[in-house]
mmCIF file of C-alpha atoms in Angstrom:
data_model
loop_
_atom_site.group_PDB
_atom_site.id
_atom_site.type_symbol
_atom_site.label_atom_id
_atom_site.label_comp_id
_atom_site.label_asym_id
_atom_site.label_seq_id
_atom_site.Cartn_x
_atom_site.Cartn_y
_atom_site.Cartn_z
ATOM 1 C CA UNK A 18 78.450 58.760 50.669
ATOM 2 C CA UNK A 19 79.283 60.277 47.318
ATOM 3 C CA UNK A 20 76.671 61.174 44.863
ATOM 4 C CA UNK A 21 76.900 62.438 41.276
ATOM 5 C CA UNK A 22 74.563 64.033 39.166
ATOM 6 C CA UNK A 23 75.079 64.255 35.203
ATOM 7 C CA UNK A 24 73.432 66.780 32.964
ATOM 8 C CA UNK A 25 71.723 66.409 30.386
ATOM 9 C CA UNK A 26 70.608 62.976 30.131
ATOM 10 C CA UNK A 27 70.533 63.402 26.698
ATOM 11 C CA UNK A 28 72.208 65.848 23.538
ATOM 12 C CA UNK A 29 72.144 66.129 20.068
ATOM 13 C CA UNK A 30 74.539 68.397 18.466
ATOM 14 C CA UNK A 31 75.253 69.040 14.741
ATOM 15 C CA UNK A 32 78.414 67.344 13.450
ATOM 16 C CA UNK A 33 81.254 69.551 14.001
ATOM 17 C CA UNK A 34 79.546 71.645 16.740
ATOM 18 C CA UNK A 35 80.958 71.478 19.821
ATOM 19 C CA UNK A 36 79.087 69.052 23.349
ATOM 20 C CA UNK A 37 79.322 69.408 26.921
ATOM 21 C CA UNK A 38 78.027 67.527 29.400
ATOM 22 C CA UNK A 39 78.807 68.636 33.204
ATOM 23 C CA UNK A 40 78.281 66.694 36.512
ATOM 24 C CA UNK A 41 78.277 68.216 40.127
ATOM 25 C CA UNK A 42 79.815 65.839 43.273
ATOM 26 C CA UNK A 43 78.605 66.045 46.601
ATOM 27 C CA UNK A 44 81.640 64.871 48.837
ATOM 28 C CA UNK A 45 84.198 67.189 48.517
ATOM 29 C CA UNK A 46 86.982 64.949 49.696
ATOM 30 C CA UNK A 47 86.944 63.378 46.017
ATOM 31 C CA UNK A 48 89.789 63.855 44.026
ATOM 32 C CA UNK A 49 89.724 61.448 41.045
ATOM 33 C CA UNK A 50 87.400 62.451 38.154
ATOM 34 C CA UNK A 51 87.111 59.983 34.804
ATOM 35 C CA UNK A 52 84.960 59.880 32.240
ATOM 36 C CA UNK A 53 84.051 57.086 30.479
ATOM 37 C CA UNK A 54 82.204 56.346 26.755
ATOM 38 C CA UNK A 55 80.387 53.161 26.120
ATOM 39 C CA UNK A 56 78.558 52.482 22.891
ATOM 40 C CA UNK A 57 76.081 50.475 22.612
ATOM 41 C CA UNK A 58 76.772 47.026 24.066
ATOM 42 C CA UNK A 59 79.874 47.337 24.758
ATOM 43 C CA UNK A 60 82.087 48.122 27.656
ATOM 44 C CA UNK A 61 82.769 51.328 29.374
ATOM 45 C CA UNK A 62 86.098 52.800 28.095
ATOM 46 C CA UNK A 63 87.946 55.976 30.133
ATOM 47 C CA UNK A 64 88.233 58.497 27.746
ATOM 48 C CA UNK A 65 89.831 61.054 29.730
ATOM 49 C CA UNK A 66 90.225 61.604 33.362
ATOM 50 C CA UNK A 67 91.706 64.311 35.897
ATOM 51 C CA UNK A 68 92.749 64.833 39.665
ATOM 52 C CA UNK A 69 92.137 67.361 41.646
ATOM 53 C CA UNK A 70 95.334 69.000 41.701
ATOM 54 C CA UNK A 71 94.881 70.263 38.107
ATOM 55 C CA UNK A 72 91.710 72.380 36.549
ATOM 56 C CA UNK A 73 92.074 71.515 33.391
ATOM 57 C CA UNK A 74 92.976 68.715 31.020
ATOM 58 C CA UNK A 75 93.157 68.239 27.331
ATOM 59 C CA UNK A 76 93.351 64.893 24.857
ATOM 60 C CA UNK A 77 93.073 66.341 21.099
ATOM 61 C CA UNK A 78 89.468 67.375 20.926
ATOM 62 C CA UNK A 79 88.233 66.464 24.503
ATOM 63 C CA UNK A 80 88.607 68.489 27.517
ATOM 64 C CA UNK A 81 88.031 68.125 31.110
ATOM 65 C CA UNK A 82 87.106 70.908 33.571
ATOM 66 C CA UNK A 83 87.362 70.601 37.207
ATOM 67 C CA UNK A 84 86.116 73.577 39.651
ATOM 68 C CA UNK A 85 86.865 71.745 43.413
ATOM 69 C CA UNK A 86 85.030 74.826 45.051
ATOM 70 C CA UNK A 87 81.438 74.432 43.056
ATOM 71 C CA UNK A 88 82.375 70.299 42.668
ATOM 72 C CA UNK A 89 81.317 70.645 39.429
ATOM 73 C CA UNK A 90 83.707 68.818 36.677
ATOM 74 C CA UNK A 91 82.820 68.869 32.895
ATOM 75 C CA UNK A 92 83.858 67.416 29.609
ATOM 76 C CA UNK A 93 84.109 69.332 26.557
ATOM 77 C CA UNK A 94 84.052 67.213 23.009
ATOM 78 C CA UNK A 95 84.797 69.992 19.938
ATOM 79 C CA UNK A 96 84.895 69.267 15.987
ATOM 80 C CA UNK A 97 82.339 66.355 16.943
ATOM 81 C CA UNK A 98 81.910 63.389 14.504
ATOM 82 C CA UNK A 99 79.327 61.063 14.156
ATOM 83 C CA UNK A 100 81.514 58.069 15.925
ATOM 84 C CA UNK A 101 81.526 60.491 19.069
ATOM 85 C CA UNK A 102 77.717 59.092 19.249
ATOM 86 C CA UNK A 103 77.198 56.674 22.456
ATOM 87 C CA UNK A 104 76.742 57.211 25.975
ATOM 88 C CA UNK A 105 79.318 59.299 28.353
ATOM 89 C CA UNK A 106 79.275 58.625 32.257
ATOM 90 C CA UNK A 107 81.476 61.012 34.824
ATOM 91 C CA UNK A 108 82.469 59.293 37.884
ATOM 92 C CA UNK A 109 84.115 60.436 41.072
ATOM 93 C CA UNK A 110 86.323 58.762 43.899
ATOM 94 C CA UNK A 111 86.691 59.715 47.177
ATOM 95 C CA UNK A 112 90.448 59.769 48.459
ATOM 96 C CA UNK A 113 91.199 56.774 50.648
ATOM 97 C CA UNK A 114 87.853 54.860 49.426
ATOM 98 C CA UNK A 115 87.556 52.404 46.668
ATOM 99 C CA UNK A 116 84.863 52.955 44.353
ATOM 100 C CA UNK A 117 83.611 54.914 41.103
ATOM 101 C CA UNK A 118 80.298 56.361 41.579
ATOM 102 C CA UNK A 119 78.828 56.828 38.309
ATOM 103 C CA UNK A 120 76.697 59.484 36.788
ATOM 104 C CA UNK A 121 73.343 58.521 35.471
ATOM 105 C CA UNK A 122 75.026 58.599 32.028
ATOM 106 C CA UNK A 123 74.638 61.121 28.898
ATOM 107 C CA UNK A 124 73.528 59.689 25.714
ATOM 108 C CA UNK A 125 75.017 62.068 22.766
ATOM 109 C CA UNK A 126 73.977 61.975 19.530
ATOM 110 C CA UNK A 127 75.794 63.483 16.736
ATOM 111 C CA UNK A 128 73.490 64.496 13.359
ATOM 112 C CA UNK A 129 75.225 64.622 10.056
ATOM 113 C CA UNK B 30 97.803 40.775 27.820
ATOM 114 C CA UNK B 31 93.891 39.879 27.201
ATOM 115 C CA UNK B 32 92.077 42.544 29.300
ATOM 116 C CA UNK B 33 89.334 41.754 31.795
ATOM 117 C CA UNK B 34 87.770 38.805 30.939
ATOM 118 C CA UNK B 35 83.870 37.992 31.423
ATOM 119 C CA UNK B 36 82.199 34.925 31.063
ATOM 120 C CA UNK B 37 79.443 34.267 30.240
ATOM 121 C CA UNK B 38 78.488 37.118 27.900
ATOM 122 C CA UNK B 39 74.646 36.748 27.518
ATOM 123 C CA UNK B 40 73.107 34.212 30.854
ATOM 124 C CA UNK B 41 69.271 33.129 30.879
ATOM 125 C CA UNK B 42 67.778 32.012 33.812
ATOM 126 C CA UNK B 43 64.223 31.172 35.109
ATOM 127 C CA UNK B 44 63.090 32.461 38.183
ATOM 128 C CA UNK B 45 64.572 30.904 41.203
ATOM 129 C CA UNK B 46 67.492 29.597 39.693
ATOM 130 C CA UNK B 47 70.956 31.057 40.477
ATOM 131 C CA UNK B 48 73.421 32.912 37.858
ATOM 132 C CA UNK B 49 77.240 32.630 38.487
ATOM 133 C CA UNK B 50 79.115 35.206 36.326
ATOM 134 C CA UNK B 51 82.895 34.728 36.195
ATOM 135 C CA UNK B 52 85.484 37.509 35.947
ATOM 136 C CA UNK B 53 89.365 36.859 35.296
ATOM 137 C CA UNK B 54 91.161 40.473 35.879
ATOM 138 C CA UNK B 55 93.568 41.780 33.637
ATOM 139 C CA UNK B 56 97.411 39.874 34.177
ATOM 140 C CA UNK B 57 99.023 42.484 37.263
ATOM 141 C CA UNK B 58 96.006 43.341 38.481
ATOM 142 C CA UNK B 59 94.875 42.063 42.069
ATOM 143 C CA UNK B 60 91.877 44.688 42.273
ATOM 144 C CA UNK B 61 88.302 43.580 41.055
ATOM 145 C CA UNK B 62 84.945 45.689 41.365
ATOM 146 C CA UNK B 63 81.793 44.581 40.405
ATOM 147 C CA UNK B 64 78.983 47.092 38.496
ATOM 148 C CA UNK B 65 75.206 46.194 37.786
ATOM 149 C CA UNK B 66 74.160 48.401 34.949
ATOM 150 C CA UNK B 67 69.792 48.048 34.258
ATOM 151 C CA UNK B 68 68.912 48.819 30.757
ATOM 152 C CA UNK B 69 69.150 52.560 30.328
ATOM 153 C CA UNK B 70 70.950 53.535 33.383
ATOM 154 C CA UNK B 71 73.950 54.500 34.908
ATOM 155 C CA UNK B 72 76.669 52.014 36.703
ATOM 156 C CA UNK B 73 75.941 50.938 40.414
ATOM 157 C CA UNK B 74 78.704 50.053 42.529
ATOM 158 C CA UNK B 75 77.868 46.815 44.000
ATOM 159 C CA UNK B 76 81.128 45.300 45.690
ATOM 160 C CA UNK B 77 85.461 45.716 45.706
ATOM 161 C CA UNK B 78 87.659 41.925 45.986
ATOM 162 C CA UNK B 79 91.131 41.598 46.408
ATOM 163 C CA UNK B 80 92.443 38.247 46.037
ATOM 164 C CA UNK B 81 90.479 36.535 49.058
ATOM 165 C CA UNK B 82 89.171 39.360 50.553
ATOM 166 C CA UNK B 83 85.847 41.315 50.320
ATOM 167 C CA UNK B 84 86.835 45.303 51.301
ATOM 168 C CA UNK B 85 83.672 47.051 50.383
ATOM 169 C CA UNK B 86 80.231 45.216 49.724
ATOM 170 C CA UNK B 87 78.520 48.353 50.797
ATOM 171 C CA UNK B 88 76.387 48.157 47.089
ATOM 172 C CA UNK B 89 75.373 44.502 47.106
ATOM 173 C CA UNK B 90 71.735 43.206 48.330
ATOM 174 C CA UNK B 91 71.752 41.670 51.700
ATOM 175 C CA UNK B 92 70.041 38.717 50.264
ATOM 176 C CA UNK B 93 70.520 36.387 47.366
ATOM 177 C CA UNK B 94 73.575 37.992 45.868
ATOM 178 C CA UNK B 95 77.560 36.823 47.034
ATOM 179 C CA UNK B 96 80.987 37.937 45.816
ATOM 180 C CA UNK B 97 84.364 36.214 45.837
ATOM 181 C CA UNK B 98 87.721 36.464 44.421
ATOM 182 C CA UNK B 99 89.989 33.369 45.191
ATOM 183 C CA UNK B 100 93.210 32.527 45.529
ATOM 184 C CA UNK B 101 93.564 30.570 42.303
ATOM 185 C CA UNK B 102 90.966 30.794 39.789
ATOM 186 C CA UNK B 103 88.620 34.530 38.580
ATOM 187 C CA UNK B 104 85.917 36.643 41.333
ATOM 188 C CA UNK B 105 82.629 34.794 41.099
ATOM 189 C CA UNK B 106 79.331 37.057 41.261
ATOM 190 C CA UNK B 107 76.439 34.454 42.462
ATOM 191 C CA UNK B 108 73.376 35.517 42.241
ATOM 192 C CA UNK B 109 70.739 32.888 43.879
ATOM 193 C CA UNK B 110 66.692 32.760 43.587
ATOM 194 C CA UNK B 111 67.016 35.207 40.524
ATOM 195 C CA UNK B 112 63.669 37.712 40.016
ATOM 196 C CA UNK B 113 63.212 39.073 36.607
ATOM 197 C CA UNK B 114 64.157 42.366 38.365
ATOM 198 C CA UNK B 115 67.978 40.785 38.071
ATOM 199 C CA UNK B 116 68.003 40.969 34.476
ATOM 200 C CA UNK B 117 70.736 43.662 33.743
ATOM 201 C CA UNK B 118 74.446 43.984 32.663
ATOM 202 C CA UNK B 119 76.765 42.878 34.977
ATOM 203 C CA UNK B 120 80.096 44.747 34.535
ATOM 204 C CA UNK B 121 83.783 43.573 36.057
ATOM 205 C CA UNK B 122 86.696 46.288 36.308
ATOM 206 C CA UNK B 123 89.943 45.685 37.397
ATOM 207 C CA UNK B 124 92.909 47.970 38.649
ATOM 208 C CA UNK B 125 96.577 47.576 39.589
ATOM 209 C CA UNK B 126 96.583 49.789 42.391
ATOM 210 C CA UNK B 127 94.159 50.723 45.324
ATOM 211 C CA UNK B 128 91.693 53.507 44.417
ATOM 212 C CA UNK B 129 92.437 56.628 43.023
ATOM 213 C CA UNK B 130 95.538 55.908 41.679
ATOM 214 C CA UNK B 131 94.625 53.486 38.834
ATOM 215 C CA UNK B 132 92.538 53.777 35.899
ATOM 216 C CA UNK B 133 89.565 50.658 35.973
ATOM 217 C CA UNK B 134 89.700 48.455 33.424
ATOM 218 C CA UNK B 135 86.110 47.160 32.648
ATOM 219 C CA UNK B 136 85.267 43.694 30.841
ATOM 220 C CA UNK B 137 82.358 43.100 28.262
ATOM 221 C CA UNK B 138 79.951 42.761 30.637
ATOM 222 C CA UNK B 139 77.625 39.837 31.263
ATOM 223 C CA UNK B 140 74.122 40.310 30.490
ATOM 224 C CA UNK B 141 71.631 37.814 32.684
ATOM 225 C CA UNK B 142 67.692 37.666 31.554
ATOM 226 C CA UNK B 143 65.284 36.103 33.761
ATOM 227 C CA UNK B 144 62.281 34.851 32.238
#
């Protein structure tokens, strides 16, 4: 089955520096890459998300990479502020199947 | 239109006894998936309802642990015989569509402790 791997499992940036945080997939007939940000106790909420018929994606300051022939995907958060702090998880989903399968999660901290 | 609803938000069991966490999807959606999340990790798959119907349990124990999504009424996750290696964040997401054409929409999460 699938498999993700995140990197790093943790970052601390400087406010207004820029973080990235990339994941690699194993089963290259995925083709739906979100990301998702939960703070602490809370839910997971999609942040941004991209298929793989498109290599890049942008929402204001976050961007989403996608390279289908590494499977590697990342996301790109620039002009950070300190509510960008909490804990980011990449997912992938194989065509034709029905599940997320989660990174292990990146916990981002932003210093002031 | 509410959002996934989970209920209840914070469960304590003892050991042996059995947790039932309720899920009510968002209004449209007939998709329901099911996410264990242990203190400091990532989300685990555990099991995909539609109404009545269980299509992938692949991520659920064989033992102790059940799914299902009725006809009437919100997906059940029973848990039975809990071990305090249950204790985590139990996660509901819904979706409109199959797979990887709809965002999931996740709920609050329930959080079981067994002492």
């Amino acid at each position: 089955g699938e498999n993700v791997e995140q990197h790093p499992s943790t970052l601390s940036v400087q406010e207004g520096d820029s973080a990235v945080i990339k994941c690699t997939y194993s089963d290259s007939a995925s083709n739906y890459f979100p990301w998702y940000k939960q703070e602490l106790g809370k839910r997971p909420q999609l942040i941004i998300d991209i298929r793989s018929n498109v290599g890049e994606k942008k929402d204001q300051r976050i961007a989403v990479t996608l390279n289908k022939t590494a499977k590697h995907f990342s996301l790109h958060i620039t002009e950070t502020q300190p509510e960008d702090s909490a804990v980011y998880f990449c997912a992938a989903m194989i065509q034709g199947a029905q599940k997320l399968v989660f990174g292990q999660g990146t916990r981002l901290t932003i210093n002031p | 239109n509410a959002g996934v609803m989970q209920n209840p938000r914070h469960l304590v069991r003892r050991r042996g006894q059995e947790a039932r966490l309720r899920c009510s999807p968002m209004k449209g959606h007939s998709h329901v998936y099911w996410y264990r999340q242990l203190p400091e990790e990532g989300l685990k798959f555990m099991v995909y309802l539609q109404k009545e119907n269980i299509i992938d349990e692949s991520g659920m124990p064989k033992e102790r642990f059940s799914a299902e999504f009725p006809k009437e009424g919100p997906s059940i996750l029973r848990i039975q015989q809990v071990v305090r290696g249950d204790s985590a964040a139990y996660f509901c997401a819904s979706s409109r569509d199959r797979g990887n054409t709809g965002e999931l929409f996740f709920g609050e999460g329930s959080r079981l402790t067994v002492l």
